[in-house]
Amino acid sequence: MPAVRFPPAFAEGVRRFDTGAFFEAHEAFEALLDSVEGDTRWDLLVALVQVAVGYHKATSGHPGAARMLALGREKLAAFPAIAWGVDVAALRTRTAEDLAALAAGTFMERMALDPPRLVMKKGAP
């Protein structure tokens, strides 16, 4: 039996996230929800939507950035280090660091020097 994967359009969401187009990444991930309804890929997509929205709000100066990042990070806690190729452990670490940077007022400097990326690796839950 072949390994369960995300639909091919998932790569577009990753690309958008990695280029800093967080709003567009959230839309791309959200568009995939119906295609994975009923399994835990749905839960990971919801977490990625929340993380992308958090980064969009943070980089756009909208309120609620820390809340959305924290909600997404909380959902990521349910997954192993690598889930469907997503390095969830790296994203959990990154969101924790960025939440601290938001609280310290150093978030934008951090983003300019080292923007977040979705690290993709081989492996499944």
mmCIF file of C-alpha atoms in Angstrom:
data_model
loop_
_atom_site.group_PDB
_atom_site.id
_atom_site.type_symbol
_atom_site.label_atom_id
_atom_site.label_comp_id
_atom_site.label_asym_id
_atom_site.label_seq_id
_atom_site.Cartn_x
_atom_site.Cartn_y
_atom_site.Cartn_z
ATOM 1 C CA MET A 1 0.000 0.000 0.000
ATOM 2 C CA PRO A 2 1.440 3.433 -0.919
ATOM 3 C CA ALA A 3 2.235 5.919 1.837
ATOM 4 C CA VAL A 4 -0.430 8.520 2.553
ATOM 5 C CA ARG A 5 0.685 11.951 1.398
ATOM 6 C CA PHE A 6 -0.706 15.423 1.168
ATOM 7 C CA PRO A 7 -2.343 16.371 -2.135
ATOM 8 C CA PRO A 8 0.151 17.776 -4.682
ATOM 9 C CA ALA A 9 -1.120 21.333 -4.082
ATOM 10 C CA PHE A 10 0.429 21.164 -0.584
ATOM 11 C CA ALA A 11 3.775 22.035 -2.170
ATOM 12 C CA GLU A 12 2.338 25.374 -3.304
ATOM 13 C CA GLY A 13 1.417 26.236 0.283
ATOM 14 C CA VAL A 14 4.941 25.354 1.401
ATOM 15 C CA ARG A 15 6.419 27.482 -1.390
ATOM 16 C CA ARG A 16 4.254 30.448 -0.434
ATOM 17 C CA PHE A 17 5.147 30.073 3.252
ATOM 18 C CA ASP A 18 8.851 29.862 2.433
ATOM 19 C CA THR A 19 8.718 33.059 0.374
ATOM 20 C CA GLY A 20 7.064 34.969 3.208
ATOM 21 C CA ALA A 21 3.637 35.035 1.541
ATOM 22 C CA PHE A 22 1.993 33.866 4.754
ATOM 23 C CA PHE A 23 -1.553 34.966 3.924
ATOM 24 C CA GLU A 24 -1.398 33.134 0.611
ATOM 25 C CA ALA A 25 0.134 30.084 2.326
ATOM 26 C CA HIS A 26 -2.737 29.984 4.787
ATOM 27 C CA GLU A 27 -5.203 30.115 1.890
ATOM 28 C CA ALA A 28 -3.392 27.300 0.065
ATOM 29 C CA PHE A 29 -3.383 25.075 3.161
ATOM 30 C CA GLU A 30 -7.007 25.910 3.946
ATOM 31 C CA ALA A 31 -8.047 24.948 0.402
ATOM 32 C CA LEU A 32 -6.762 21.406 1.060
ATOM 33 C CA LEU A 33 -8.822 20.764 4.188
ATOM 34 C CA ASP A 34 -11.760 19.116 2.429
ATOM 35 C CA SER A 35 -9.455 16.705 0.613
ATOM 36 C CA VAL A 36 -8.019 15.322 3.884
ATOM 37 C CA GLU A 37 -11.109 15.476 6.079
ATOM 38 C CA GLY A 38 -11.410 12.473 8.321
ATOM 39 C CA ASP A 39 -7.731 11.868 9.047
ATOM 40 C CA THR A 40 -5.000 13.556 11.053
ATOM 41 C CA ARG A 41 -3.561 15.359 8.039
ATOM 42 C CA TRP A 42 -6.526 17.684 8.586
ATOM 43 C CA ASP A 43 -5.239 18.508 12.080
ATOM 44 C CA LEU A 44 -1.755 19.254 10.768
ATOM 45 C CA LEU A 45 -3.172 21.491 8.044
ATOM 46 C CA VAL A 46 -5.204 23.418 10.637
ATOM 47 C CA ALA A 47 -2.018 23.931 12.659
ATOM 48 C CA LEU A 48 -0.183 25.156 9.544
ATOM 49 C CA VAL A 49 -3.071 27.511 8.725
ATOM 50 C CA GLN A 50 -2.876 28.985 12.226
ATOM 51 C CA VAL A 51 0.903 29.338 12.114
ATOM 52 C CA ALA A 52 0.742 31.010 8.691
ATOM 53 C CA VAL A 53 -1.984 33.390 9.912
ATOM 54 C CA GLY A 54 0.124 34.170 12.979
ATOM 55 C CA TYR A 55 3.105 35.075 10.828
ATOM 56 C CA HIS A 56 0.909 37.104 8.477
ATOM 57 C CA LYS A 57 -0.518 39.075 11.395
ATOM 58 C CA ALA A 58 2.925 39.579 12.933
ATOM 59 C CA THR A 59 4.546 40.810 9.728
ATOM 60 C CA SER A 60 1.547 43.002 8.859
ATOM 61 C CA GLY A 61 1.234 44.615 12.268
ATOM 62 C CA HIS A 62 -2.216 43.140 12.939
ATOM 63 C CA PRO A 63 -3.234 42.213 16.472
ATOM 64 C CA GLY A 64 -3.560 38.569 17.413
ATOM 65 C CA ALA A 65 -0.265 37.317 15.995
ATOM 66 C CA ALA A 66 0.969 35.749 19.226
ATOM 67 C CA ARG A 67 -2.393 34.108 19.843
ATOM 68 C CA MET A 68 -2.488 32.495 16.394
ATOM 69 C CA LEU A 69 1.131 31.326 16.585
ATOM 70 C CA ALA A 70 0.470 29.857 20.024
ATOM 71 C CA LEU A 71 -2.683 28.076 18.834
ATOM 72 C CA GLY A 72 -0.819 26.581 15.887
ATOM 73 C CA ARG A 73 2.121 25.564 18.068
ATOM 74 C CA GLU A 74 -0.241 23.907 20.526
ATOM 75 C CA LYS A 75 -1.761 21.819 17.725
ATOM 76 C CA LEU A 76 1.712 20.878 16.459
ATOM 77 C CA ALA A 77 2.435 19.272 19.847
ATOM 78 C CA ALA A 78 0.240 16.298 18.879
ATOM 79 C CA PHE A 79 2.544 15.255 16.029
ATOM 80 C CA PRO A 80 5.814 13.359 15.874
ATOM 81 C CA ALA A 81 9.019 15.168 14.887
ATOM 82 C CA ILE A 82 8.348 14.435 11.191
ATOM 83 C CA ALA A 83 4.768 14.163 9.934
ATOM 84 C CA TRP A 84 3.971 13.667 6.242
ATOM 85 C CA GLY A 85 7.334 15.126 5.392
ATOM 86 C CA VAL A 86 6.932 18.275 7.503
ATOM 87 C CA ASP A 87 9.663 18.788 10.096
ATOM 88 C CA VAL A 88 7.175 19.518 12.862
ATOM 89 C CA ALA A 89 9.887 19.592 15.530
ATOM 90 C CA ALA A 90 11.700 22.410 13.721
ATOM 91 C CA LEU A 91 8.445 24.348 13.323
ATOM 92 C CA ARG A 92 7.574 23.918 17.012
ATOM 93 C CA THR A 93 11.018 25.264 17.945
ATOM 94 C CA ARG A 94 10.755 28.142 15.492
ATOM 95 C CA THR A 95 7.304 29.219 16.636
ATOM 96 C CA ALA A 96 8.429 29.126 20.286
ATOM 97 C CA GLU A 97 11.414 31.326 19.449
ATOM 98 C CA ASP A 98 9.231 33.715 17.461
ATOM 99 C CA LEU A 99 6.669 33.947 20.259
ATOM 100 C CA ALA A 100 9.522 34.956 22.563
ATOM 101 C CA ALA A 101 10.736 37.498 19.990
ATOM 102 C CA LEU A 102 7.222 38.959 19.720
ATOM 103 C CA ALA A 103 7.094 39.331 23.505
ATOM 104 C CA ALA A 104 10.559 40.932 23.550
ATOM 105 C CA GLY A 105 9.814 43.304 20.680
ATOM 106 C CA THR A 106 12.553 41.825 18.478
ATOM 107 C CA PHE A 107 10.353 39.880 16.074
ATOM 108 C CA MET A 108 10.789 42.065 12.981
ATOM 109 C CA GLU A 109 14.572 42.116 13.333
ATOM 110 C CA ARG A 110 14.531 38.315 13.624
ATOM 111 C CA MET A 111 12.311 38.010 10.546
ATOM 112 C CA ALA A 112 14.624 40.226 8.513
ATOM 113 C CA LEU A 113 17.669 38.127 9.406
ATOM 114 C CA ASP A 114 16.115 34.658 9.463
ATOM 115 C CA PRO A 115 12.556 34.251 8.168
ATOM 116 C CA PRO A 116 10.722 31.021 9.013
ATOM 117 C CA ARG A 117 10.661 28.122 6.565
ATOM 118 C CA LEU A 118 8.753 24.861 6.457
ATOM 119 C CA VAL A 119 11.467 22.247 6.472
ATOM 120 C CA MET A 120 10.452 19.190 4.479
ATOM 121 C CA LYS A 121 11.962 15.776 5.169
ATOM 122 C CA LYS A 122 11.181 12.195 4.354
ATOM 123 C CA GLY A 123 9.023 10.342 6.835
ATOM 124 C CA ALA A 124 5.455 9.865 7.968
ATOM 125 C CA PRO A 125 3.704 9.667 11.301
#
